[in-house]
mmCIF file of C-alpha atoms in Angstrom:
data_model
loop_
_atom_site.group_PDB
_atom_site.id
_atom_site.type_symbol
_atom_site.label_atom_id
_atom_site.label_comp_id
_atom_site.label_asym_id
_atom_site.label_seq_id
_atom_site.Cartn_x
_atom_site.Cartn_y
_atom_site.Cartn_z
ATOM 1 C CA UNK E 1 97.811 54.025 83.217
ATOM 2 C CA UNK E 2 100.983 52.400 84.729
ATOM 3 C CA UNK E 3 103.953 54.146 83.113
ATOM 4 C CA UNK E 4 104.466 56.420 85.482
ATOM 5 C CA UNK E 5 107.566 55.434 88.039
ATOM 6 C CA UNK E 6 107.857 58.347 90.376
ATOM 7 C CA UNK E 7 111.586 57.197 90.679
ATOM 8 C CA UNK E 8 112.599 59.045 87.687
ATOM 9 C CA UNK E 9 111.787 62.339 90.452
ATOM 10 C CA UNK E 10 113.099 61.220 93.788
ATOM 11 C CA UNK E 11 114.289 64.113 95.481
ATOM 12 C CA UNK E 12 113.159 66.420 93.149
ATOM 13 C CA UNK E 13 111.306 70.318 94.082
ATOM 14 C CA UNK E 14 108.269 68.948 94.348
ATOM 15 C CA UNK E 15 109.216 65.966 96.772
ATOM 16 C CA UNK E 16 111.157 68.557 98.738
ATOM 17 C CA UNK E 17 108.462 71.182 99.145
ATOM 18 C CA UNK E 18 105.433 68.001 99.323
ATOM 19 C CA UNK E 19 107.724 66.525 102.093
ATOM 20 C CA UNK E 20 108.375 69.269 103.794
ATOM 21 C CA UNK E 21 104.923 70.608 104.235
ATOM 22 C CA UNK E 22 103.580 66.798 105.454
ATOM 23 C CA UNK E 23 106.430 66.630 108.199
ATOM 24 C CA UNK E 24 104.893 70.002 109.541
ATOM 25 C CA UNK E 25 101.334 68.635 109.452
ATOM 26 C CA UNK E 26 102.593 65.465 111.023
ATOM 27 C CA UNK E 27 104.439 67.093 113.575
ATOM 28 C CA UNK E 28 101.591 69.067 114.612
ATOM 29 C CA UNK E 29 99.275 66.500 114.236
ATOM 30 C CA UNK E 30 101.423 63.994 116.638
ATOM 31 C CA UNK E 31 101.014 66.959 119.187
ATOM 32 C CA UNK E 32 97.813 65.096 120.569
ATOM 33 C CA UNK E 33 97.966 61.785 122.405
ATOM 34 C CA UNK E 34 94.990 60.719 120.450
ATOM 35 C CA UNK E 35 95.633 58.072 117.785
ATOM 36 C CA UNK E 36 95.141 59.467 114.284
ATOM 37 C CA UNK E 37 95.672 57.861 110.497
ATOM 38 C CA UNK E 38 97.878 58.620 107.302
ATOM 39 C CA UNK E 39 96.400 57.115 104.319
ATOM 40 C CA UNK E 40 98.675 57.625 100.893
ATOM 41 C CA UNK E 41 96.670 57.192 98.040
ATOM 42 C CA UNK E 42 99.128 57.102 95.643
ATOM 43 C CA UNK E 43 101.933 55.751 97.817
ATOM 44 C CA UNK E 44 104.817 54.900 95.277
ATOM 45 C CA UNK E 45 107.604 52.444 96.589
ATOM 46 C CA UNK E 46 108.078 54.469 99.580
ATOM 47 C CA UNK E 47 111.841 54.616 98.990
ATOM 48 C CA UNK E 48 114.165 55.303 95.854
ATOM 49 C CA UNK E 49 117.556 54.511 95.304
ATOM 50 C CA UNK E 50 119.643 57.804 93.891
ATOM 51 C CA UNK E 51 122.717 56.229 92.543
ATOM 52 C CA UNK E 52 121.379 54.120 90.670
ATOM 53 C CA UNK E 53 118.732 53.066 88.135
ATOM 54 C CA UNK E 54 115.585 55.478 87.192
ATOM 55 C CA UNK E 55 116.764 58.381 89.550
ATOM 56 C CA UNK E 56 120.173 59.001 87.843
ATOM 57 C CA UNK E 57 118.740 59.764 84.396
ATOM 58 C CA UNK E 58 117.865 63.066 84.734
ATOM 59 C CA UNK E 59 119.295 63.162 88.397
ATOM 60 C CA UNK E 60 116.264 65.551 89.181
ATOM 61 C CA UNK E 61 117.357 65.499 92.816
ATOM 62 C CA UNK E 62 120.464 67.822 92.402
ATOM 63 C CA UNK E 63 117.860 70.524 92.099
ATOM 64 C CA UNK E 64 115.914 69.547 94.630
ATOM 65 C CA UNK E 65 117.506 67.659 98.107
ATOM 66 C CA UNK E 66 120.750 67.835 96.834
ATOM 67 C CA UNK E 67 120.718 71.840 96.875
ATOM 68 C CA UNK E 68 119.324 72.284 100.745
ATOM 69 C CA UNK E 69 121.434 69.231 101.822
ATOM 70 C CA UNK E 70 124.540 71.350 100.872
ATOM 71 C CA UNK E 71 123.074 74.712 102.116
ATOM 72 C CA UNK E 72 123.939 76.458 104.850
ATOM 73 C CA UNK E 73 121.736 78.360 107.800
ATOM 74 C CA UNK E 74 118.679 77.000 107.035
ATOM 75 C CA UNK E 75 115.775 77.870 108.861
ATOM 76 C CA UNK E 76 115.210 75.339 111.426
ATOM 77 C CA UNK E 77 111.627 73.399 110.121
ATOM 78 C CA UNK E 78 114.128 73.156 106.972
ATOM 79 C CA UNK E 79 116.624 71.695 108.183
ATOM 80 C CA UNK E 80 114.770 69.740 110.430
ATOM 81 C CA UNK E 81 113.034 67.947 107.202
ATOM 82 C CA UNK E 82 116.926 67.705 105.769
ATOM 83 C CA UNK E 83 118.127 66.033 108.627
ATOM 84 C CA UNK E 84 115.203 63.886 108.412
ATOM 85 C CA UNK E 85 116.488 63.083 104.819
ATOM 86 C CA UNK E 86 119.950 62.042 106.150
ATOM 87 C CA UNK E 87 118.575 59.820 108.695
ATOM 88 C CA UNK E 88 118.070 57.584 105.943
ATOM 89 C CA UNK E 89 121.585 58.068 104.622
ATOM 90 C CA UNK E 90 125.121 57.426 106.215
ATOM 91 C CA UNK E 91 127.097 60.295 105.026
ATOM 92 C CA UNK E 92 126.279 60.149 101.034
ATOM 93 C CA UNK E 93 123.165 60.997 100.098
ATOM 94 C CA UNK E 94 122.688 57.156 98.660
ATOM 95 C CA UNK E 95 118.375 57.752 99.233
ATOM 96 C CA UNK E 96 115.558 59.600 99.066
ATOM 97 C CA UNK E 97 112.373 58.501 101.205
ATOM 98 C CA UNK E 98 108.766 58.657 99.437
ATOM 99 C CA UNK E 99 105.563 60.202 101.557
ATOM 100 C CA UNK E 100 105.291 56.912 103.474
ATOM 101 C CA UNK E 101 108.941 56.468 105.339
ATOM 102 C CA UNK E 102 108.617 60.286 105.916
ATOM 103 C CA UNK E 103 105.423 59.918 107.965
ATOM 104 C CA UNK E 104 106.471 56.626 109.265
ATOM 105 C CA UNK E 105 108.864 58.436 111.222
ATOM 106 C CA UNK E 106 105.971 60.451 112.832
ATOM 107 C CA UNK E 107 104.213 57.223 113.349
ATOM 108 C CA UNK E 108 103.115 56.300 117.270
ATOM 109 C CA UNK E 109 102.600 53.130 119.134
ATOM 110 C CA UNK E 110 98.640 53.258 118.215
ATOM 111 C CA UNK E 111 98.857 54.955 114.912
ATOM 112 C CA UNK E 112 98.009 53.331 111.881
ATOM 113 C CA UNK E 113 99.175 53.872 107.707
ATOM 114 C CA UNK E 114 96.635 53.150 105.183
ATOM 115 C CA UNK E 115 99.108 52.687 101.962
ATOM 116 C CA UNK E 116 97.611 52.345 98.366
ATOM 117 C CA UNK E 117 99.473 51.736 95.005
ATOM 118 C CA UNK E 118 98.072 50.302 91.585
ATOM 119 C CA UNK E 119 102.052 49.692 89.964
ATOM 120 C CA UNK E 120 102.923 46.310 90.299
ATOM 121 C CA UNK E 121 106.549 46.259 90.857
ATOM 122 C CA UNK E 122 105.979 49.797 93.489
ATOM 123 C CA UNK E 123 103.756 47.775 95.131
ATOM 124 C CA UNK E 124 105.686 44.476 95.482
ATOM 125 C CA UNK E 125 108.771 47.087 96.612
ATOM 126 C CA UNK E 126 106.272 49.159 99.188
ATOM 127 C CA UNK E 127 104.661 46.092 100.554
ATOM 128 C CA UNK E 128 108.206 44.781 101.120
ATOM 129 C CA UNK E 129 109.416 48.165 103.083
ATOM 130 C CA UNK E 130 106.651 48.024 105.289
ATOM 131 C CA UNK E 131 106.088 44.221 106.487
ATOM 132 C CA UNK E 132 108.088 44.656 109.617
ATOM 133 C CA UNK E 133 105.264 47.016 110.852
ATOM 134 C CA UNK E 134 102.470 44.347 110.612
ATOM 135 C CA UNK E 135 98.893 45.212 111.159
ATOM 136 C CA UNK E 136 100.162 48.815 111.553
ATOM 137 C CA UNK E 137 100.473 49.520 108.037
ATOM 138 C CA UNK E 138 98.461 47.747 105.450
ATOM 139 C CA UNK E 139 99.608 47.980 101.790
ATOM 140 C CA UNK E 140 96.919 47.846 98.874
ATOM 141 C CA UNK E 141 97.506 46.736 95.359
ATOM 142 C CA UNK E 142 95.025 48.951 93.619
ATOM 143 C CA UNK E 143 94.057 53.098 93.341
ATOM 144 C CA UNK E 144 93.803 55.138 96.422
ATOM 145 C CA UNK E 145 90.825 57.133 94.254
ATOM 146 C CA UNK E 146 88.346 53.644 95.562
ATOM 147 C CA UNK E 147 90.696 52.464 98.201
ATOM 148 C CA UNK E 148 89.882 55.953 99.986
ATOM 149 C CA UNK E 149 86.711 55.028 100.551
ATOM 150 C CA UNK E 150 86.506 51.681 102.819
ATOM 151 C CA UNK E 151 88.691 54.095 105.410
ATOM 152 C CA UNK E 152 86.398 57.118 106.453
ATOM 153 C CA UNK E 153 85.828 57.510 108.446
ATOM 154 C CA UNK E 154 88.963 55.995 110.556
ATOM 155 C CA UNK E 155 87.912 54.808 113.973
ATOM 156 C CA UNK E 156 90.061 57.341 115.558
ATOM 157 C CA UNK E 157 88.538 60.060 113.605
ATOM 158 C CA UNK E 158 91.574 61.708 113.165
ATOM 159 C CA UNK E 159 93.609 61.394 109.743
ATOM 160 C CA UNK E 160 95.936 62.933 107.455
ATOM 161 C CA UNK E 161 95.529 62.029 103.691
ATOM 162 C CA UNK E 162 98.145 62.675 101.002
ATOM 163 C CA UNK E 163 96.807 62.189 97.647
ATOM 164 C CA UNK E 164 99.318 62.462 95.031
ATOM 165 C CA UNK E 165 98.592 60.829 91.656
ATOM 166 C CA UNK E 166 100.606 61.081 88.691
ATOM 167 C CA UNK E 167 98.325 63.260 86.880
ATOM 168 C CA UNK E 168 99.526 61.242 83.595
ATOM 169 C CA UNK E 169 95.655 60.973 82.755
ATOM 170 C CA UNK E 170 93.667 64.340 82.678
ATOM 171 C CA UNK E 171 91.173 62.742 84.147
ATOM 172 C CA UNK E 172 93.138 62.230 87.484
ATOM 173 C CA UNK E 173 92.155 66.263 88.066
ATOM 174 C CA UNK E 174 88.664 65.665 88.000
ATOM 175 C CA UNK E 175 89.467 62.577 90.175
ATOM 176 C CA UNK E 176 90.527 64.421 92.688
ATOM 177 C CA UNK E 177 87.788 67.195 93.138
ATOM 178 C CA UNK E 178 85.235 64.229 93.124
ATOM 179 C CA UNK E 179 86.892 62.217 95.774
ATOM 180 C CA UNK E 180 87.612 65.239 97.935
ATOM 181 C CA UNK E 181 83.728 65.562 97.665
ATOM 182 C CA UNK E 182 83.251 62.272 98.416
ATOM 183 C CA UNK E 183 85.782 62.062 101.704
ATOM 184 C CA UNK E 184 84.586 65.061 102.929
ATOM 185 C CA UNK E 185 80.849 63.360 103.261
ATOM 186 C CA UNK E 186 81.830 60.552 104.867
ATOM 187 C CA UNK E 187 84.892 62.224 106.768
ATOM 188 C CA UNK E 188 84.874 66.571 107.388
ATOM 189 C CA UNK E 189 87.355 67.289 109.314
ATOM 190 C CA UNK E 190 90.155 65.207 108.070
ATOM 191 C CA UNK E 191 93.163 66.724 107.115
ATOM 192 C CA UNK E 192 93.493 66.659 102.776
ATOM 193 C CA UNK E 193 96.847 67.519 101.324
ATOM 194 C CA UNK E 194 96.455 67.531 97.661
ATOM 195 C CA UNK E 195 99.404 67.350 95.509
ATOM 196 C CA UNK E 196 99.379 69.109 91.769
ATOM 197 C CA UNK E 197 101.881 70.304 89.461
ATOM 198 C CA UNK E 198 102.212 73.544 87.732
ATOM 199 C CA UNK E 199 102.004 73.218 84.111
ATOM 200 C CA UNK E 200 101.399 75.347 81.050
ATOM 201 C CA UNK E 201 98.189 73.652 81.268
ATOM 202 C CA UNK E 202 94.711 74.608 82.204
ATOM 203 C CA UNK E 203 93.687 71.093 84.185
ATOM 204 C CA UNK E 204 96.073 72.311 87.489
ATOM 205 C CA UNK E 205 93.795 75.793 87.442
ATOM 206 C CA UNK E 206 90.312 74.395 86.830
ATOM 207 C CA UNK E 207 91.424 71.654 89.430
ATOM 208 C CA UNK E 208 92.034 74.555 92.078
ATOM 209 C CA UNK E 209 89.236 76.393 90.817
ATOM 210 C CA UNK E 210 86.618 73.175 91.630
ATOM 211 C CA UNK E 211 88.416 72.300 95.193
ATOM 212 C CA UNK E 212 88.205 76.455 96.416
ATOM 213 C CA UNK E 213 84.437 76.320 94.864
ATOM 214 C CA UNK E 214 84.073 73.576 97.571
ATOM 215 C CA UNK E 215 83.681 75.980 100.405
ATOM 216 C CA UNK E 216 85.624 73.937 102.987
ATOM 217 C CA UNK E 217 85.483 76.476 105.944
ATOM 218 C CA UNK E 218 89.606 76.084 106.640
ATOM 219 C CA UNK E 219 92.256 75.430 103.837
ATOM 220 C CA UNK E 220 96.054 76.844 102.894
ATOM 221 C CA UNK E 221 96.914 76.904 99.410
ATOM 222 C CA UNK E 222 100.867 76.419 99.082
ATOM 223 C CA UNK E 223 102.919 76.709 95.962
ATOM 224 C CA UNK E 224 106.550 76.974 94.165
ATOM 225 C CA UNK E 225 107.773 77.743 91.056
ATOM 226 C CA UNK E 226 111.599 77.101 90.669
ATOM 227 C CA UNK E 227 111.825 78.910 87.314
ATOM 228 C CA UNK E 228 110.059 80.298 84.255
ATOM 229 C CA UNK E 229 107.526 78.592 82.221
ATOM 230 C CA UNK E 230 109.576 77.208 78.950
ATOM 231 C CA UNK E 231 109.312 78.464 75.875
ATOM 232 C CA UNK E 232 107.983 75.555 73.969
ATOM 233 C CA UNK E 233 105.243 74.969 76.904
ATOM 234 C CA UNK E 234 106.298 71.480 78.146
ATOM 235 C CA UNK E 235 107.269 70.332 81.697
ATOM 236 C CA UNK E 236 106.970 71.184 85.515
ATOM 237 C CA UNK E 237 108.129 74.603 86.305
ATOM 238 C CA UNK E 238 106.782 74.312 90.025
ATOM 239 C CA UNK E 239 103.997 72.482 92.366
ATOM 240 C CA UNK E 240 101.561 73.135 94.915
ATOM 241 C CA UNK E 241 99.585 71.703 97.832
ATOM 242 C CA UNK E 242 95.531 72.581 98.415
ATOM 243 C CA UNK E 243 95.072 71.206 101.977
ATOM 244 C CA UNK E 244 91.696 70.944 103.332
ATOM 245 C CA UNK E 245 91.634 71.601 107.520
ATOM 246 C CA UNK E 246 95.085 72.398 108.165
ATOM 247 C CA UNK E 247 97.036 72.306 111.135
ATOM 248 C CA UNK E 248 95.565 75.823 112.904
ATOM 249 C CA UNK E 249 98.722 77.508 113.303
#
């Protein structure tokens, strides 16, 4: 399915709290000298406009970004991550970076971004972001779910792995829990940060359910809700992150 244009939630809750938590991993995991990987399975354009086009028509980033940009006395790993945000901006908060510019910044000399993305026009927009780095980033036309595969194990044996998918197809759940089960074969002790929303659904749950039923020896479960579940039952009231072999600390 290609409707899905993750513009429409650039700098929404659930960027802020998935961005967040993947600095911190990236931080900790730039701690070593070693070289190390980020592969994004479902990578998006890797940066979105938010004054104009998809982004202003809900303007989901006033409740996200736009609320700790204009906070006060945050914590410092918070505002760390914001001033990450306006590193990208000169004064007005004109952009919001996807998962790939915000681990680009944690990207080293001899580290290397594995970038996938099955939209046409995010692709031709991510491809274009990223051709200044070369053979240090490679950009793939097609779903992270396969393109996973041909890169565990990295040659560094050291990666972090975002996998994020739209969830617009049920099936994408299920996707998930079986290439989790796959990576982990070919790759254990990579670092898996799974991204889900929280929905008045049972997929999210039986999702969880399969990945803790895994019996990974280390993983954090992380999760927000902003607000109550609505009446009628529809929409996002929150998100989480499952991450397989977490940072230790």
């Amino acid at each position: 399915m290609l409707s899905y244009r993750h513009a429409f939630h650039a700098g929404n809750h659930a960027d802020v709290l998935k961005h967040y938590v993947l600095g911190l991993v990236l931080a900790y995991t730039t701690q070593k000298e070693k070289p190390y990987w980020y592969i994004d399975t479902h990578a998006g354009a890797g940066m979105y406009s938010l004054q104009e086009g998809y982004a202003t028509q809900n303007a989901e980033f006033e409740e996200g970004i736009g609320k700790l940009i204009a906070a006060k006395n945050l914590p410092k790993p918070l505002a760390d991550y914001v001033a990450q945000i306006q590193s990208f901006n000169s004064g007005t908060l004109a952009l919001y970076p996807g998962s790939p510019s915000i681990a680009e910044l944690y990207l080293r000399a001899d580290d290397r971004m594995r970038l996938f993305e099955l939209h046409p026009n995010d692709y031709k927009i991510l491809d274009e972001n990223f051709q200044s780095f070369g053979k240090q980033v490679k950009v793939e036309m097609q779903n992270g779910f396969a393109g996973i595969k041909a890169c565990l194990p990295p040659p560094p044996r050291r990666a972090v792995v975002l996998i994020d998918p739209p969830y617009e197809d049920k099936q994408d759940y299920m996707h998930v829990v079986d290439m989790i089960k796959d990576s982990l074969k070919r790759f254990p002790t990579g670092t898996y940060i799974v991204w889900y929303p929280i929905l008045q659904r049972e997929e999210p749950d039986e999702m969880l359910d399969s990945l803790t039923a895994l019996n990974v020896p280390d993983w954090l479960h992380v999760s927000m809700s902003i607000h109550a579940p609505s009446a009628e039952g529809f929409g996002m009231h929150g998100s989480g992150l499952f991450i397989i072999n977490p940072p230790w600390t």
